[in-house]
């Protein structure tokens, strides 16, 4: 069947688009889920393709697959578009103020620059830092991170030791590399 040929020939396109997208998303996003959404979109594109329109199938399929991947990412995202927009605004404003002031801006300075209350700045930061963990995710350690309230004595000792080694290593670096 002609549809099957289109699908088989363009299957690498799904892998390419997933690889392109996976680099720009958080680590908890599963590649397989994006690939499944992209593959389904490729099949649907092959069924709906009309060669008489003069558009190459690969271009048509790329648009459909990319759209399906973005839709899948939106479905996974806990945050609304508004929350993402506010977080992006906060980040851009903080970067702009950091460049202008030569230091990290305070919460009050950020609030003034954005025209909001300090509580709104804190809420936006909190929203931006929130993550949804999957307890079933392989290797994620999500269940352990949900139950751990802090570092125990053993973990704290190991962290302190690593920090001492790191500090000693930095001291040994040439001046220009220390910064």
Short mmCIF file of C-alpha atoms in Angstrom, two decimals:
data_model
loop_
_atom_site.label_atom_id
_atom_site.label_comp_id
_atom_site.label_asym_id
_atom_site.label_seq_id
_atom_site.Cartn_x
_atom_site.Cartn_y
_atom_site.Cartn_z
CA UNK A 1 0.00 0.00 0.00
CA UNK A 2 1.21 3.51 -0.78
CA UNK A 3 0.48 4.73 2.77
CA UNK A 4 2.66 1.99 4.23
CA UNK A 5 5.55 3.01 1.97
CA UNK A 6 5.21 6.66 3.05
CA UNK A 7 5.21 5.63 6.72
CA UNK A 8 8.24 3.33 6.43
CA UNK A 9 10.24 5.82 4.38
CA UNK A 10 9.53 8.69 6.78
CA UNK A 11 9.81 6.87 10.11
CA UNK A 12 13.34 8.26 10.65
CA UNK A 13 11.74 11.71 10.52
CA UNK A 14 9.92 10.93 13.78
CA UNK A 15 13.20 9.94 15.46
CA UNK A 16 14.89 13.09 14.22
CA UNK A 17 12.09 15.38 15.44
CA UNK A 18 11.93 13.63 18.82
CA UNK A 19 15.72 13.98 19.20
CA UNK A 20 15.47 17.65 18.31
CA UNK A 21 12.72 18.22 20.88
CA UNK A 22 14.08 16.03 23.71
CA UNK A 23 17.13 18.28 24.08
CA UNK A 24 14.89 21.21 25.02
CA UNK A 25 12.63 19.56 27.58
CA UNK A 26 13.13 18.49 31.22
CA UNK A 27 14.85 15.19 31.93
CA UNK A 28 11.70 13.53 33.29
CA UNK A 29 10.07 13.58 29.83
CA UNK A 30 10.22 10.08 28.34
CA UNK A 31 11.53 9.78 24.78
CA UNK A 32 9.24 6.79 24.13
CA UNK A 33 6.10 8.82 24.86
CA UNK A 34 7.13 11.52 22.40
CA UNK A 35 8.08 8.90 19.79
CA UNK A 36 4.70 7.18 20.18
CA UNK A 37 2.84 10.47 19.67
CA UNK A 38 5.03 11.28 16.66
CA UNK A 39 4.56 7.84 15.11
CA UNK A 40 0.81 8.05 15.47
CA UNK A 41 0.86 11.47 13.82
CA UNK A 42 2.94 10.03 10.96
CA UNK A 43 0.36 7.30 10.36
CA UNK A 44 -2.46 9.85 10.46
CA UNK A 45 -0.53 12.11 8.08
CA UNK A 46 -0.07 9.22 5.62
CA UNK A 47 -3.81 8.52 5.71
CA UNK A 48 -4.76 12.17 5.20
CA UNK A 49 -2.08 13.04 2.63
CA UNK A 50 -3.26 14.35 -0.72
CA UNK A 51 -0.43 14.31 -3.31
CA UNK A 52 -2.48 16.46 -5.68
CA UNK A 53 -1.89 19.51 -3.51
CA UNK A 54 1.78 19.57 -4.55
CA UNK A 55 3.22 19.57 -1.02
CA UNK A 56 5.97 16.99 -0.43
CA UNK A 57 4.88 14.35 2.07
CA UNK A 58 7.99 14.78 4.22
CA UNK A 59 7.22 18.46 4.79
CA UNK A 60 3.54 17.76 5.49
CA UNK A 61 4.40 14.90 7.84
CA UNK A 62 7.07 16.94 9.65
CA UNK A 63 4.49 19.59 10.52
CA UNK A 64 1.98 17.02 11.74
CA UNK A 65 4.58 15.09 13.76
CA UNK A 66 6.07 18.23 15.32
CA UNK A 67 2.58 19.40 16.27
CA UNK A 68 1.74 16.04 17.84
CA UNK A 69 4.95 16.09 19.89
CA UNK A 70 4.23 19.60 21.14
CA UNK A 71 0.66 18.56 22.01
CA UNK A 72 2.02 15.58 23.95
CA UNK A 73 4.40 17.85 25.86
CA UNK A 74 1.57 20.23 26.70
CA UNK A 75 -0.48 17.31 27.94
CA UNK A 76 2.37 16.26 30.26
CA UNK A 77 2.90 19.77 31.60
CA UNK A 78 1.32 20.59 34.96
CA UNK A 79 1.53 24.33 34.37
CA UNK A 80 -0.86 26.44 32.37
CA UNK A 81 0.39 28.64 29.56
CA UNK A 82 -0.13 31.64 31.85
CA UNK A 83 2.13 30.16 34.53
CA UNK A 84 4.81 29.41 31.94
CA UNK A 85 4.49 32.94 30.53
CA UNK A 86 4.86 34.51 34.00
CA UNK A 87 7.90 32.33 34.74
CA UNK A 88 9.48 33.31 31.41
CA UNK A 89 8.78 37.01 32.14
CA UNK A 90 10.35 36.68 35.59
CA UNK A 91 13.45 35.01 34.15
CA UNK A 92 13.86 37.61 31.39
CA UNK A 93 13.38 40.48 33.84
CA UNK A 94 15.87 38.96 36.29
CA UNK A 95 18.44 38.55 33.51
CA UNK A 96 17.90 42.12 32.30
CA UNK A 97 18.24 43.52 35.84
CA UNK A 98 21.30 41.37 36.56
CA UNK A 99 23.00 42.81 33.47
CA UNK A 100 22.01 46.38 34.37
CA UNK A 101 22.84 46.18 38.08
CA UNK A 102 25.88 43.92 37.84
CA UNK A 103 24.42 41.69 40.55
CA UNK A 104 21.41 39.48 41.19
CA UNK A 105 18.31 41.65 41.74
CA UNK A 106 16.38 41.44 45.00
CA UNK A 107 12.79 40.24 45.20
CA UNK A 108 11.66 43.83 45.72
CA UNK A 109 13.53 45.01 42.60
CA UNK A 110 12.02 42.20 40.55
CA UNK A 111 8.53 43.00 41.83
CA UNK A 112 8.95 46.69 41.00
CA UNK A 113 10.27 45.95 37.50
CA UNK A 114 7.36 43.59 36.81
CA UNK A 115 4.79 45.88 38.43
CA UNK A 116 3.58 43.21 40.87
CA UNK A 117 3.78 42.43 44.58
CA UNK A 118 6.69 40.54 46.12
CA UNK A 119 4.22 37.75 46.93
CA UNK A 120 3.49 37.39 43.20
CA UNK A 121 7.23 37.09 42.48
CA UNK A 122 7.51 34.39 45.15
CA UNK A 123 4.46 32.56 43.79
CA UNK A 124 5.83 32.66 40.24
CA UNK A 125 9.19 31.32 41.43
CA UNK A 126 7.46 28.58 43.36
CA UNK A 127 5.39 27.61 40.31
CA UNK A 128 8.47 27.58 38.08
CA UNK A 129 10.38 25.30 40.47
CA UNK A 130 7.55 22.83 40.98
CA UNK A 131 7.96 19.44 39.35
CA UNK A 132 5.59 16.56 39.03
CA UNK A 133 7.30 13.27 39.83
CA UNK A 134 6.20 9.89 38.68
CA UNK A 135 6.39 7.25 41.39
CA UNK A 136 6.42 4.56 38.70
CA UNK A 137 9.25 6.08 36.65
CA UNK A 138 12.21 3.75 36.24
CA UNK A 139 15.40 4.94 37.87
CA UNK A 140 13.84 8.27 38.79
CA UNK A 141 13.98 7.62 42.52
CA UNK A 142 10.76 9.60 42.80
CA UNK A 143 9.39 7.55 45.68
CA UNK A 144 12.57 8.07 47.68
CA UNK A 145 12.63 11.81 47.02
CA UNK A 146 9.04 12.12 48.19
CA UNK A 147 9.77 10.46 51.51
CA UNK A 148 13.18 11.99 52.24
CA UNK A 149 12.76 15.12 54.37
CA UNK A 150 16.46 16.01 54.23
CA UNK A 151 19.94 14.60 54.35
CA UNK A 152 20.79 12.08 57.01
CA UNK A 153 24.10 12.13 58.89
CA UNK A 154 25.81 9.80 56.40
CA UNK A 155 24.73 11.80 53.37
CA UNK A 156 25.72 15.08 55.05
CA UNK A 157 29.19 13.68 55.87
CA UNK A 158 29.67 12.55 52.27
CA UNK A 159 28.55 15.91 50.91
CA UNK A 160 30.88 17.77 53.28
CA UNK A 161 33.77 15.54 52.24
CA UNK A 162 33.06 16.10 48.54
CA UNK A 163 32.90 19.86 49.10
CA UNK A 164 36.29 19.80 50.87
CA UNK A 165 37.82 17.86 47.94
CA UNK A 166 36.24 20.27 45.48
CA UNK A 167 37.55 23.29 47.40
CA UNK A 168 41.04 21.80 47.52
CA UNK A 169 40.89 21.10 43.79
CA UNK A 170 39.81 24.64 42.97
CA UNK A 171 42.69 26.08 45.00
CA UNK A 172 45.12 24.06 42.87
CA UNK A 173 43.77 25.48 39.59
CA UNK A 174 45.52 28.33 37.77
CA UNK A 175 44.14 31.79 38.63
CA UNK A 176 42.10 32.24 35.44
CA UNK A 177 40.38 28.85 35.82
CA UNK A 178 39.41 29.39 39.48
CA UNK A 179 36.61 31.76 38.54
#
